[in-house]
PDB file of C-alpha atoms in Angstrom:
ATOM      1  CA  MET A 247     127.197 110.040 120.748  1.00 43.00           C
ATOM      2  CA  THR A 248     127.098 107.446 123.511  1.00 44.00           C
ATOM      3  CA  HIS A 249     128.888 104.917 121.282  1.00 54.00           C
ATOM      4  CA  GLY A 250     131.050 105.339 118.197  1.00 73.00           C
ATOM      5  CA  PHE A 251     129.231 102.529 116.367  1.00 80.00           C
ATOM      6  CA  ASP A 252     132.284 102.145 114.136  1.00 80.00           C
ATOM      7  CA  LYS A 253     133.817  98.920 112.877  1.00 80.00           C
ATOM      8  CA  ASP A 254     135.833  98.329 116.048  1.00 78.00           C
ATOM      9  CA  PHE A 255     132.719  98.709 118.194  1.00 78.00           C
ATOM     10  CA  TRP A 256     130.719  96.185 116.173  1.00 71.00           C
ATOM     11  CA  GLU A 257     133.549  93.673 115.894  1.00 82.00           C
ATOM     12  CA  ARG A 258     133.894  93.713 119.703  1.00 85.00           C
ATOM     13  CA  HIS A 259     130.144  93.466 120.074  1.00 76.00           C
ATOM     14  CA  TRP A 260     129.902  90.344 117.917  1.00 79.00           C
ATOM     15  CA  ARG A 261     132.998  88.715 119.408  1.00 82.00           C
ATOM     16  CA  GLN A 262     131.518  89.174 122.869  1.00 78.00           C
ATOM     17  CA  ALA A 263     128.205  87.762 121.687  1.00 73.00           C
ATOM     18  CA  ARG A 264     129.952  84.672 120.314  1.00 66.00           C
ATOM     19  CA  ALA A 265     132.019  84.202 123.464  1.00 60.00           C
ATOM     20  CA  GLY A 266     128.980  84.604 125.664  1.00 55.00           C
ATOM     21  CA  GLY A 267     126.827  82.282 123.617  1.00 50.00           C
ATOM     22  CA  LEU A 268     124.160  84.922 123.229  1.00 44.00           C
ATOM     23  CA  GLY A 269     121.639  83.293 120.957  1.00 41.00           C
ATOM     24  CA  SER A 270     119.786  86.558 120.579  1.00 40.00           C
ATOM     25  CA  MET A 271     122.532  87.860 118.343  1.00 46.00           C
ATOM     26  CA  GLY A 272     123.089  84.987 115.940  1.00 51.00           C
ATOM     27  CA  GLY A 273     120.304  82.489 116.408  1.00 64.00           C
ATOM     28  CA  ASN A 274     117.045  84.328 116.926  1.00 77.00           C
ATOM     29  CA  PRO A 275     114.188  84.036 114.431  1.00 86.00           C
ATOM     30  CA  PRO A 276     113.698  86.925 112.003  1.00 94.00           C
ATOM     31  CA  ASN A 277     112.020  90.067 113.199  1.00 94.00           C
ATOM     32  CA  PRO A 278     108.240  89.474 113.320  1.00 94.00           C
ATOM     33  CA  TYR A 279     107.494  92.634 111.358  1.00 97.00           C
ATOM     34  CA  LEU A 280     109.360  91.284 108.334  1.00 97.00           C
ATOM     35  CA  ALA A 281     106.825  88.604 107.383  1.00 96.00           C
ATOM     36  CA  ARG A 282     103.904  90.908 108.128  1.00 97.00           C
ATOM     37  CA  GLU A 283     105.216  93.738 105.966  1.00 98.00           C
ATOM     38  CA  THR A 284     106.633  91.752 103.021  1.00 97.00           C
ATOM     39  CA  SER A 285     104.427  88.674 102.650  1.00 95.00           C
ATOM     40  CA  GLY A 286     102.286  90.442 100.056  1.00 96.00           C
ATOM     41  CA  LEU A 287     105.240  91.568  97.936  1.00 98.00           C
ATOM     42  CA  THR A 288     106.471  89.818  94.806  1.00 98.00           C
ATOM     43  CA  PRO A 289     109.999  88.507  95.454  1.00 98.00           C
ATOM     44  CA  GLY A 290     112.721  90.381  93.619  1.00 98.00           C
ATOM     45  CA  THR A 291     115.979  91.985  94.673  1.00 98.00           C
ATOM     46  CA  ALA A 292     116.520  93.095  98.253  1.00 98.00           C
ATOM     47  CA  LEU A 293     119.142  94.832 100.344  1.00 98.00           C
ATOM     48  CA  ASP A 294     119.418  94.176 104.071  1.00 98.00           C
ATOM     49  CA  ALA A 295     121.304  97.188 105.441  1.00 98.00           C
ATOM     50  CA  GLY A 296     123.068  96.200 108.652  1.00 95.00           C
ATOM     51  CA  CYS A 297     122.168  92.516 108.428  1.00 95.00           C
ATOM     52  CA  GLY A 298     123.877  91.413 111.651  1.00 92.00           C
ATOM     53  CA  GLY A 299     123.418  87.679 112.188  1.00 91.00           C
ATOM     54  CA  GLY A 300     121.451  87.378 108.958  1.00 95.00           C
ATOM     55  CA  ALA A 301     118.066  86.144 110.200  1.00 95.00           C
ATOM     56  CA  GLU A 302     116.038  88.561 108.073  1.00 97.00           C
ATOM     57  CA  ALA A 303     118.186  88.158 104.952  1.00 97.00           C
ATOM     58  CA  ILE A 304     117.975  84.373 105.199  1.00 96.00           C
ATOM     59  CA  TRP A 305     114.210  84.514 105.665  1.00 96.00           C
ATOM     60  CA  LEU A 306     113.824  86.621 102.529  1.00 96.00           C
ATOM     61  CA  ALA A 307     116.079  84.326 100.497  1.00 96.00           C
ATOM     62  CA  SER A 308     114.098  81.300 101.621  1.00 94.00           C
ATOM     63  CA  HIS A 309     110.993  83.058 100.275  1.00 95.00           C
ATOM     64  CA  GLY A 310     112.443  83.643  96.822  1.00 95.00           C
ATOM     65  CA  TRP A 311     114.227  86.988  97.157  1.00 97.00           C
ATOM     66  CA  HIS A 312     117.751  87.601  95.868  1.00 97.00           C
ATOM     67  CA  VAL A 313     119.350  89.361  98.815  1.00 98.00           C
ATOM     68  CA  THR A 314     122.420  91.514  99.231  1.00 98.00           C
ATOM     69  CA  ALA A 315     123.146  91.536 102.962  1.00 98.00           C
ATOM     70  CA  ALA A 316     125.612  94.189 104.125  1.00 97.00           C
ATOM     71  CA  ASP A 317     127.197  94.740 107.508  1.00 96.00           C
ATOM     72  CA  ILE A 318     130.301  96.475 108.844  1.00 93.00           C
ATOM     73  CA  SER A 319     131.248  93.523 111.059  1.00 94.00           C
ATOM     74  CA  SER A 320     133.146  90.563 109.618  1.00 92.00           C
ATOM     75  CA  GLU A 321     132.263  88.668 112.804  1.00 90.00           C
ATOM     76  CA  ALA A 322     128.550  89.161 112.175  1.00 91.00           C
ATOM     77  CA  LEU A 323     128.858  88.162 108.525  1.00 94.00           C
ATOM     78  CA  ALA A 324     130.766  85.003 109.406  1.00 91.00           C
ATOM     79  CA  ARG A 325     127.980  83.940 111.757  1.00 89.00           C
ATOM     80  CA  ALA A 326     125.341  84.840 109.181  1.00 93.00           C
ATOM     81  CA  ALA A 327     127.063  82.804 106.462  1.00 92.00           C
ATOM     82  CA  GLU A 328     127.317  79.800 108.793  1.00 91.00           C
ATOM     83  CA  ARG A 329     123.618  80.012 109.505  1.00 91.00           C
ATOM     84  CA  ALA A 330     122.760  80.480 105.826  1.00 93.00           C
ATOM     85  CA  ALA A 331     124.654  77.343 104.802  1.00 89.00           C
ATOM     86  CA  SER A 332     121.859  75.213 106.261  1.00 83.00           C
ATOM     87  CA  SER A 333     119.001  77.457 105.181  1.00 82.00           C
ATOM     88  CA  GLY A 334     118.324  75.867 101.798  1.00 76.00           C
ATOM     89  CA  ALA A 335     118.746  79.139  99.899  1.00 79.00           C
ATOM     90  CA  PRO A 336     122.396  80.239 100.227  1.00 86.00           C
ATOM     91  CA  GLU A 337     122.689  80.771  96.465  1.00 91.00           C
ATOM     92  CA  ARG A 338     120.266  83.694  96.717  1.00 95.00           C
ATOM     93  CA  LEU A 339     122.378  85.467  99.337  1.00 96.00           C
ATOM     94  CA  GLN A 340     125.355  87.759  98.850  1.00 96.00           C
ATOM     95  CA  TRP A 341     127.235  88.880 101.974  1.00 97.00           C
ATOM     96  CA  VAL A 342     129.017  92.238 101.776  1.00 97.00           C
ATOM     97  CA  GLU A 343     131.323  93.715 104.410  1.00 96.00           C
ATOM     98  CA  ALA A 344     130.695  97.453 104.188  1.00 95.00           C
ATOM     99  CA  ASP A 345     130.486 100.678 106.148  1.00 94.00           C
ATOM    100  CA  LEU A 346     126.956 101.770 105.296  1.00 94.00           C
ATOM    101  CA  GLY A 347     127.825 105.384 105.975  1.00 92.00           C
ATOM    102  CA  ALA A 348     130.268 105.395 103.061  1.00 93.00           C
ATOM    103  CA  TRP A 349     129.534 102.368 100.866  1.00 95.00           C
ATOM    104  CA  SER A 350     127.143 102.495  97.933  1.00 95.00           C
ATOM    105  CA  PRO A 351     125.634  99.375  96.369  1.00 97.00           C
ATOM    106  CA  GLY A 352     125.788 100.789  92.837  1.00 95.00           C
ATOM    107  CA  ALA A 353     122.228  99.587  92.163  1.00 97.00           C
ATOM    108  CA  GLN A 354     118.650 100.018  93.313  1.00 98.00           C
ATOM    109  CA  PHE A 355     116.509  97.278  94.833  1.00 98.00           C
ATOM    110  CA  ASP A 356     112.886  96.199  94.937  1.00 98.00           C
ATOM    111  CA  LEU A 357     113.152  96.111  98.725  1.00 98.00           C
ATOM    112  CA  VAL A 358     115.545  97.910 101.058  1.00 98.00           C
ATOM    113  CA  MET A 359     115.220  97.093 104.732  1.00 98.00           C
ATOM    114  CA  THR A 360     117.013  97.611 108.011  1.00 97.00           C
ATOM    115  CA  HIS A 361     116.336  96.196 111.467  1.00 96.00           C
ATOM    116  CA  TYR A 362     117.890  98.018 114.433  1.00 92.00           C
ATOM    117  CA  ALA A 363     121.047  98.940 112.500  1.00 92.00           C
ATOM    118  CA  HIS A 364     123.121 101.678 114.146  1.00 88.00           C
ATOM    119  CA  PRO A 365     125.820 103.171 111.906  1.00 86.00           C
ATOM    120  CA  ALA A 366     128.384 105.798 112.865  1.00 86.00           C
ATOM    121  CA  MET A 367     126.132 108.577 111.538  1.00 89.00           C
ATOM    122  CA  PRO A 368     122.859 110.146 112.730  1.00 90.00           C
ATOM    123  CA  GLN A 369     120.042 107.607 112.582  1.00 93.00           C
ATOM    124  CA  LEU A 370     117.644 109.658 110.456  1.00 95.00           C
ATOM    125  CA  GLU A 371     120.409 110.495 108.003  1.00 95.00           C
ATOM    126  CA  PHE A 372     121.101 106.777 107.718  1.00 95.00           C
ATOM    127  CA  TYR A 373     117.464 106.181 106.834  1.00 97.00           C
ATOM    128  CA  ASP A 374     117.665 108.970 104.235  1.00 97.00           C
ATOM    129  CA  ARG A 375     120.732 107.351 102.736  1.00 97.00           C
ATOM    130  CA  ILE A 376     119.340 103.848 102.324  1.00 98.00           C
ATOM    131  CA  ALA A 377     116.005 105.194 101.031  1.00 98.00           C
ATOM    132  CA  GLY A 378     117.921 106.357  97.967  1.00 97.00           C
ATOM    133  CA  TRP A 379     118.674 102.731  97.136  1.00 98.00           C
ATOM    134  CA  VAL A 380     115.008 101.821  96.605  1.00 98.00           C
ATOM    135  CA  ALA A 381     113.975 101.416  92.967  1.00 98.00           C
ATOM    136  CA  PRO A 382     110.848 103.185  91.658  1.00 98.00           C
ATOM    137  CA  GLY A 383     107.890 101.083  92.725  1.00 98.00           C
ATOM    138  CA  GLY A 384     110.027  99.426  95.394  1.00 98.00           C
ATOM    139  CA  THR A 385     109.597  99.201  99.137  1.00 98.00           C
ATOM    140  CA  LEU A 386     111.487 100.689 102.068  1.00 98.00           C
ATOM    141  CA  LEU A 387     111.112  98.893 105.415  1.00 98.00           C
ATOM    142  CA  LEU A 388     112.553 100.514 108.524  1.00 98.00           C
ATOM    143  CA  VAL A 389     112.401  98.803 111.914  1.00 97.00           C
ATOM    144  CA  GLY A 390     114.090 100.704 114.691  1.00 95.00           C
ATOM    145  CA  HIS A 391     114.044 101.648 118.332  1.00 91.00           C
ATOM    146  CA  LEU A 392     111.297 104.038 119.339  1.00 92.00           C
ATOM    147  CA  HIS A 393     112.620 107.204 120.888  1.00 74.00           C
ATOM    148  CA  SER A 394     111.184 107.957 124.302  1.00 64.00           C
ATOM    149  CA  SER A 395     112.220 109.811 127.415  1.00 50.00           C
ATOM    150  CA  GLY A 396     113.544 106.493 128.716  1.00 49.00           C
ATOM    151  CA  SER A 397     116.058 106.082 125.902  1.00 44.00           C
ATOM    152  CA  THR A 398     119.141 106.525 128.031  1.00 41.00           C
ATOM    153  CA  GLY A 399     121.368 103.766 126.728  1.00 42.00           C
ATOM    154  CA  ARG A 400     121.321 101.948 130.097  1.00 42.00           C
ATOM    155  CA  GLY A 401     119.959  98.440 130.488  1.00 43.00           C
ATOM    156  CA  HIS A 402     117.738  97.583 127.512  1.00 48.00           C
ATOM    157  CA  HIS A 403     117.010 101.202 126.569  1.00 58.00           C
ATOM    158  CA  PRO A 404     118.903 102.245 123.439  1.00 64.00           C
ATOM    159  CA  PRO A 405     120.655 105.610 123.465  1.00 67.00           C
ATOM    160  CA  ALA A 406     118.524 108.449 122.117  1.00 72.00           C
ATOM    161  CA  GLU A 407     120.757 109.048 119.091  1.00 72.00           C
ATOM    162  CA  VAL A 408     119.919 105.629 117.613  1.00 82.00           C
ATOM    163  CA  SER A 409     116.184 106.006 118.221  1.00 89.00           C
ATOM    164  CA  ALA A 410     113.435 107.653 116.209  1.00 93.00           C
ATOM    165  CA  THR A 411     109.673 108.117 116.064  1.00 95.00           C
ATOM    166  CA  CYS A 412     107.203 107.477 113.280  1.00 95.00           C
ATOM    167  CA  ALA A 413     106.629 111.193 112.944  1.00 96.00           C
ATOM    168  CA  ALA A 414     110.335 111.942 112.600  1.00 95.00           C
ATOM    169  CA  ILE A 415     110.840 109.254 109.964  1.00 97.00           C
ATOM    170  CA  THR A 416     107.764 109.902 107.854  1.00 97.00           C
ATOM    171  CA  ALA A 417     108.429 113.649 107.866  1.00 97.00           C
ATOM    172  CA  ARG A 418     111.555 112.933 105.822  1.00 96.00           C
ATOM    173  CA  LEU A 419     109.726 110.862 103.187  1.00 96.00           C
ATOM    174  CA  ASP A 420     108.419 113.339 100.620  1.00 93.00           C
ATOM    175  CA  GLY A 421     104.776 112.584  99.835  1.00 92.00           C
ATOM    176  CA  ARG A 422     105.365 113.273  96.154  1.00 93.00           C
ATOM    177  CA  GLU A 423     107.949 110.507  96.064  1.00 97.00           C
ATOM    178  CA  TRP A 424     106.731 108.104  98.746  1.00 98.00           C
ATOM    179  CA  GLU A 425     103.471 106.475  99.771  1.00 98.00           C
ATOM    180  CA  ILE A 426     103.456 105.600 103.481  1.00 98.00           C
ATOM    181  CA  VAL A 427     101.892 102.161 103.960  1.00 98.00           C
ATOM    182  CA  THR A 428     102.778 101.471 107.604  1.00 98.00           C
ATOM    183  CA  ALA A 429     103.767 103.889 110.354  1.00 97.00           C
ATOM    184  CA  GLU A 430     103.375 102.251 113.747  1.00 97.00           C
ATOM    185  CA  GLU A 431     104.906 102.166 117.200  1.00 96.00           C
ATOM    186  CA  HIS A 432     104.792  98.966 119.227  1.00 93.00           C
ATOM    187  CA  LEU A 433     105.759  97.493 122.560  1.00 90.00           C
ATOM    188  CA  ARG A 434     106.634  93.789 122.545  1.00 88.00           C
ATOM    189  CA  THR A 435     108.275  91.453 125.018  1.00 84.00           C
ATOM    190  CA  LEU A 436     110.987  88.882 124.356  1.00 77.00           C
ATOM    191  CA  THR A 437     112.587  86.264 126.543  1.00 77.00           C
ATOM    192  CA  GLY A 438     116.172  87.386 126.989  1.00 71.00           C
ATOM    193  CA  HIS A 439     119.345  85.883 128.394  1.00 68.00           C
ATOM    194  CA  GLY A 440     118.676  83.841 131.504  1.00 74.00           C
ATOM    195  CA  GLY A 441     114.936  83.789 130.845  1.00 78.00           C
ATOM    196  CA  ARG A 442     114.444  87.446 131.687  1.00 82.00           C
ATOM    197  CA  ALA A 443     111.623  89.352 130.020  1.00 83.00           C
ATOM    198  CA  VAL A 444     112.949  92.102 127.743  1.00 82.00           C
ATOM    199  CA  SER A 445     110.654  94.885 126.548  1.00 85.00           C
ATOM    200  CA  LEU A 446     111.287  96.379 123.113  1.00 86.00           C
ATOM    201  CA  HIS A 447     109.775  99.659 122.013  1.00 92.00           C
ATOM    202  CA  ASP A 448     109.716  99.522 118.223  1.00 95.00           C
ATOM    203  CA  VAL A 449     109.018 101.905 115.383  1.00 96.00           C
ATOM    204  CA  VAL A 450     107.988 100.341 112.056  1.00 97.00           C
ATOM    205  CA  VAL A 451     107.710 102.292 108.816  1.00 98.00           C
ATOM    206  CA  ARG A 452     107.023 100.848 105.371  1.00 98.00           C
ATOM    207  CA  ALA A 453     106.832 103.075 102.319  1.00 98.00           C
ATOM    208  CA  VAL A 454     106.584 102.537  98.564  1.00 98.00           C
ATOM    209  CA  ARG A 455     108.571 104.715  96.212  1.00 98.00           C
ATOM    210  CA  ARG A 456     106.308 106.346  93.635  1.00 95.00           C
ATOM    211  CA  ARG A 457     109.061 107.387  91.238  1.00 82.00           C
TER     212      ARG A 457
END
Protein backbone atom coordinates (compact mmCIF):
# COMPACT_ATOMS: atom_id res chain seq x y z
CA MET A 1 0.00 0.00 0.00
CA THR A 2 1.12 3.57 -0.60
CA HIS A 3 0.59 4.42 3.08
CA GLY A 4 0.41 2.25 6.18
CA PHE A 5 -2.67 4.11 7.47
CA ASP A 6 -1.81 2.90 10.97
CA LYS A 7 -2.07 4.85 14.20
CA ASP A 8 1.31 6.54 13.76
CA PHE A 9 0.35 7.73 10.28
CA TRP A 10 -2.93 9.27 11.44
CA GLU A 11 -1.45 10.87 14.55
CA ARG A 12 1.17 12.58 12.36
CA HIS A 13 -1.49 13.57 9.88
CA TRP A 14 -3.64 15.29 12.50
CA ARG A 15 -0.69 16.91 14.27
CA GLN A 16 0.42 18.39 10.96
CA ALA A 17 -3.11 19.58 10.26
CA ARG A 18 -3.25 21.33 13.63
CA ALA A 19 0.18 22.90 13.18
CA GLY A 20 -0.69 24.08 9.70
CA GLY A 21 -4.05 25.46 10.69
CA LEU A 22 -5.79 23.41 8.04
CA GLY A 23 -9.44 24.15 8.62
CA SER A 24 -10.43 21.43 6.19
CA MET A 25 -9.47 18.81 8.73
CA GLY A 26 -11.10 20.07 11.90
CA GLY A 27 -13.43 22.90 10.99
CA ASN A 28 -15.22 22.07 7.77
CA PRO A 29 -18.99 21.59 7.66
CA PRO A 30 -20.29 18.01 7.55
CA ASN A 31 -20.19 16.13 4.30
CA PRO A 32 -23.11 17.30 2.11
CA TYR A 33 -24.26 13.75 1.42
CA LEU A 34 -24.98 13.19 5.11
CA ALA A 35 -28.03 15.46 5.33
CA ARG A 36 -29.33 14.28 1.97
CA GLU A 37 -29.10 10.60 2.85
CA THR A 38 -30.25 10.70 6.50
CA SER A 39 -32.77 13.54 6.75
CA GLY A 40 -35.65 11.11 6.21
CA LEU A 41 -34.49 8.67 8.89
CA THR A 42 -35.84 8.50 12.43
CA PRO A 43 -33.03 9.38 14.85
CA GLY A 44 -31.72 6.46 16.86
CA THR A 45 -28.27 5.05 17.52
CA ALA A 46 -25.42 5.70 15.11
CA LEU A 47 -21.79 4.78 14.66
CA ASP A 48 -19.40 7.07 12.80
CA ALA A 49 -16.52 4.81 11.75
CA GLY A 50 -13.39 6.91 11.31
CA CYS A 51 -14.95 10.13 12.57
CA GLY A 52 -11.88 12.35 12.13
CA GLY A 53 -12.64 15.91 13.22
CA GLY A 54 -16.19 14.95 14.14
CA ALA A 55 -18.24 17.14 11.79
CA GLU A 56 -20.62 14.36 10.73
CA ALA A 57 -21.00 12.89 14.23
CA ILE A 58 -21.76 16.32 15.68
CA TRP A 59 -24.30 17.02 12.94
CA LEU A 60 -26.12 13.77 13.70
CA ALA A 61 -26.12 14.43 17.44
CA SER A 62 -27.54 17.90 16.88
CA HIS A 63 -30.38 16.23 14.95
CA GLY A 64 -31.29 13.86 17.76
CA TRP A 65 -29.06 10.84 17.15
CA HIS A 66 -27.06 9.14 19.90
CA VAL A 67 -23.67 8.76 18.25
CA THR A 68 -20.65 6.60 18.94
CA ALA A 69 -17.79 8.24 17.06
CA ALA A 70 -14.66 6.10 16.67
CA ASP A 71 -11.26 6.97 15.30
CA ILE A 72 -7.73 5.61 15.63
CA SER A 73 -6.22 9.07 16.19
CA SER A 74 -6.27 10.65 19.65
CA GLU A 75 -5.34 13.94 17.96
CA ALA A 76 -8.45 13.80 15.79
CA LEU A 77 -10.68 12.89 18.72
CA ALA A 78 -9.32 15.74 20.82
CA ARG A 79 -10.19 18.22 18.08
CA ALA A 80 -13.61 16.64 17.62
CA ALA A 81 -14.39 16.84 21.34
CA GLU A 82 -13.36 20.50 21.42
CA ARG A 83 -15.68 21.24 18.54
CA ALA A 84 -18.52 19.23 20.09
CA ALA A 85 -18.34 21.16 23.36
CA SER A 86 -19.99 24.14 21.66
CA SER A 87 -22.38 22.14 19.50
CA GLY A 88 -25.30 22.02 21.92
CA ALA A 89 -25.50 18.22 21.88
CA PRO A 90 -22.31 16.84 23.47
CA GLU A 91 -24.31 14.55 25.77
CA ARG A 92 -25.41 12.52 22.74
CA LEU A 93 -21.83 11.90 21.62
CA GLN A 94 -19.41 9.21 22.76
CA TRP A 95 -15.83 9.42 21.47
CA VAL A 96 -13.92 6.13 21.18
CA GLU A 97 -10.25 5.74 20.31
CA ALA A 98 -10.11 2.50 18.34
CA ASP A 99 -8.41 0.66 15.50
CA LEU A 100 -11.40 -0.12 13.31
CA GLY A 101 -9.60 -3.07 11.78
CA ALA A 102 -9.55 -4.85 15.14
CA TRP A 103 -12.07 -3.15 17.44
CA SER A 104 -15.68 -4.27 17.70
CA PRO A 105 -18.41 -2.07 19.16
CA GLY A 106 -20.20 -5.00 20.82
CA ALA A 107 -23.56 -3.71 19.55
CA GLN A 108 -25.48 -2.97 16.37
CA PHE A 109 -26.71 0.46 15.33
CA ASP A 110 -29.62 2.02 13.47
CA LEU A 111 -27.09 3.85 11.31
CA VAL A 112 -23.46 3.02 10.53
CA MET A 113 -21.60 5.52 8.40
CA THR A 114 -18.10 6.34 7.24
CA HIS A 115 -16.76 9.31 5.30
CA TYR A 116 -13.38 8.89 3.59
CA ALA A 117 -12.00 6.68 6.37
CA HIS A 118 -8.85 4.76 5.39
CA PRO A 119 -7.89 1.98 7.81
CA ALA A 120 -4.83 -0.25 7.63
CA MET A 121 -6.80 -2.93 5.76
CA PRO A 122 -8.24 -3.20 2.23
CA GLN A 123 -10.98 -0.63 1.71
CA LEU A 124 -13.70 -3.03 0.59
CA GLU A 125 -12.96 -5.36 3.49
CA PHE A 126 -13.35 -2.38 5.80
CA TYR A 127 -16.78 -1.71 4.34
CA ASP A 128 -17.68 -5.39 4.81
CA ARG A 129 -16.60 -5.18 8.43
CA ILE A 130 -18.61 -2.13 9.41
CA ALA A 131 -21.68 -3.37 7.50
CA GLY A 132 -21.89 -6.14 10.09
CA TRP A 133 -22.55 -3.51 12.75
CA VAL A 134 -25.85 -2.39 11.19
CA ALA A 135 -28.97 -3.60 13.00
CA PRO A 136 -31.80 -5.26 11.03
CA GLY A 137 -33.80 -2.47 9.46
CA GLY A 138 -30.86 -0.10 9.90
CA THR A 139 -28.91 1.93 7.39
CA LEU A 140 -25.37 1.73 6.06
CA LEU A 141 -23.94 4.94 4.56
CA LEU A 142 -20.59 4.78 2.78
CA VAL A 143 -18.95 7.89 1.34
CA GLY A 144 -15.57 7.29 -0.20
CA HIS A 145 -13.16 8.21 -2.94
CA LEU A 146 -14.15 7.05 -6.40
CA HIS A 147 -11.55 4.83 -7.99
CA SER A 148 -10.38 6.03 -11.37
CA SER A 149 -7.29 5.73 -13.52
CA GLY A 150 -6.14 9.02 -11.98
CA SER A 151 -6.06 7.64 -8.44
CA THR A 152 -2.31 7.78 -8.03
CA GLY A 153 -1.98 9.19 -4.55
CA ARG A 154 -0.29 12.37 -5.85
CA GLY A 155 -1.78 15.81 -5.35
CA HIS A 156 -5.49 15.50 -4.49
CA HIS A 157 -5.90 12.03 -6.02
CA PRO A 158 -6.19 9.34 -3.35
CA PRO A 159 -4.17 6.16 -3.80
CA ALA A 160 -6.06 3.40 -5.60
CA GLU A 161 -6.11 1.09 -2.57
CA VAL A 162 -8.35 3.49 -0.61
CA SER A 163 -10.73 4.04 -3.52
CA ALA A 164 -13.74 2.10 -4.75
CA THR A 165 -16.59 2.22 -7.24
CA CYS A 166 -20.32 1.85 -6.77
CA ALA A 167 -20.22 -1.44 -8.62
CA ALA A 168 -17.47 -2.84 -6.41
CA ILE A 169 -19.26 -1.84 -3.21
CA THR A 170 -22.77 -2.91 -4.13
CA ALA A 171 -21.51 -6.26 -5.43
CA ARG A 172 -20.54 -7.10 -1.85
CA LEU A 173 -23.98 -6.27 -0.41
CA ASP A 174 -26.06 -9.42 -0.76
CA GLY A 175 -29.47 -8.56 -2.22
CA ARG A 176 -31.16 -11.00 0.14
CA GLU A 177 -29.81 -9.05 3.09
CA TRP A 178 -29.55 -5.51 1.75
CA GLU A 179 -31.72 -3.09 -0.21
CA ILE A 180 -29.61 -0.58 -2.14
CA VAL A 181 -31.19 2.88 -1.85
CA THR A 182 -28.40 5.06 -3.25
CA ALA A 183 -25.46 4.12 -5.46
CA GLU A 184 -23.98 7.21 -7.08
CA GLU A 185 -20.70 8.67 -8.24
CA HIS A 186 -20.17 12.42 -8.11
CA LEU A 187 -17.67 15.13 -8.91
CA ARG A 188 -17.75 18.19 -6.65
CA THR A 189 -15.44 21.12 -6.10
CA LEU A 190 -14.30 22.61 -2.79
CA THR A 191 -12.26 25.66 -1.95
CA GLY A 192 -9.04 24.33 -0.48
CA HIS A 193 -6.06 25.79 1.33
CA GLY A 194 -5.05 29.14 -0.10
CA GLY A 195 -8.31 29.47 -2.03
CA ARG A 196 -7.43 26.78 -4.54
CA ALA A 197 -10.22 24.78 -6.15
CA VAL A 198 -10.07 21.11 -5.15
CA SER A 199 -12.00 18.50 -7.12
CA LEU A 200 -13.35 15.48 -5.26
CA HIS A 201 -14.52 12.35 -7.03
CA ASP A 202 -16.94 10.68 -4.63
CA VAL A 203 -18.75 7.39 -4.39
CA VAL A 204 -21.91 7.33 -2.24
CA VAL A 205 -23.73 4.14 -1.28
CA ARG A 206 -26.68 3.87 1.11
CA ALA A 207 -28.27 0.53 1.88
CA VAL A 208 -30.89 -0.75 4.32
CA ARG A 209 -30.40 -4.07 6.05
CA ARG A 210 -33.39 -6.34 5.48
CA ARG A 211 -32.57 -8.82 8.24
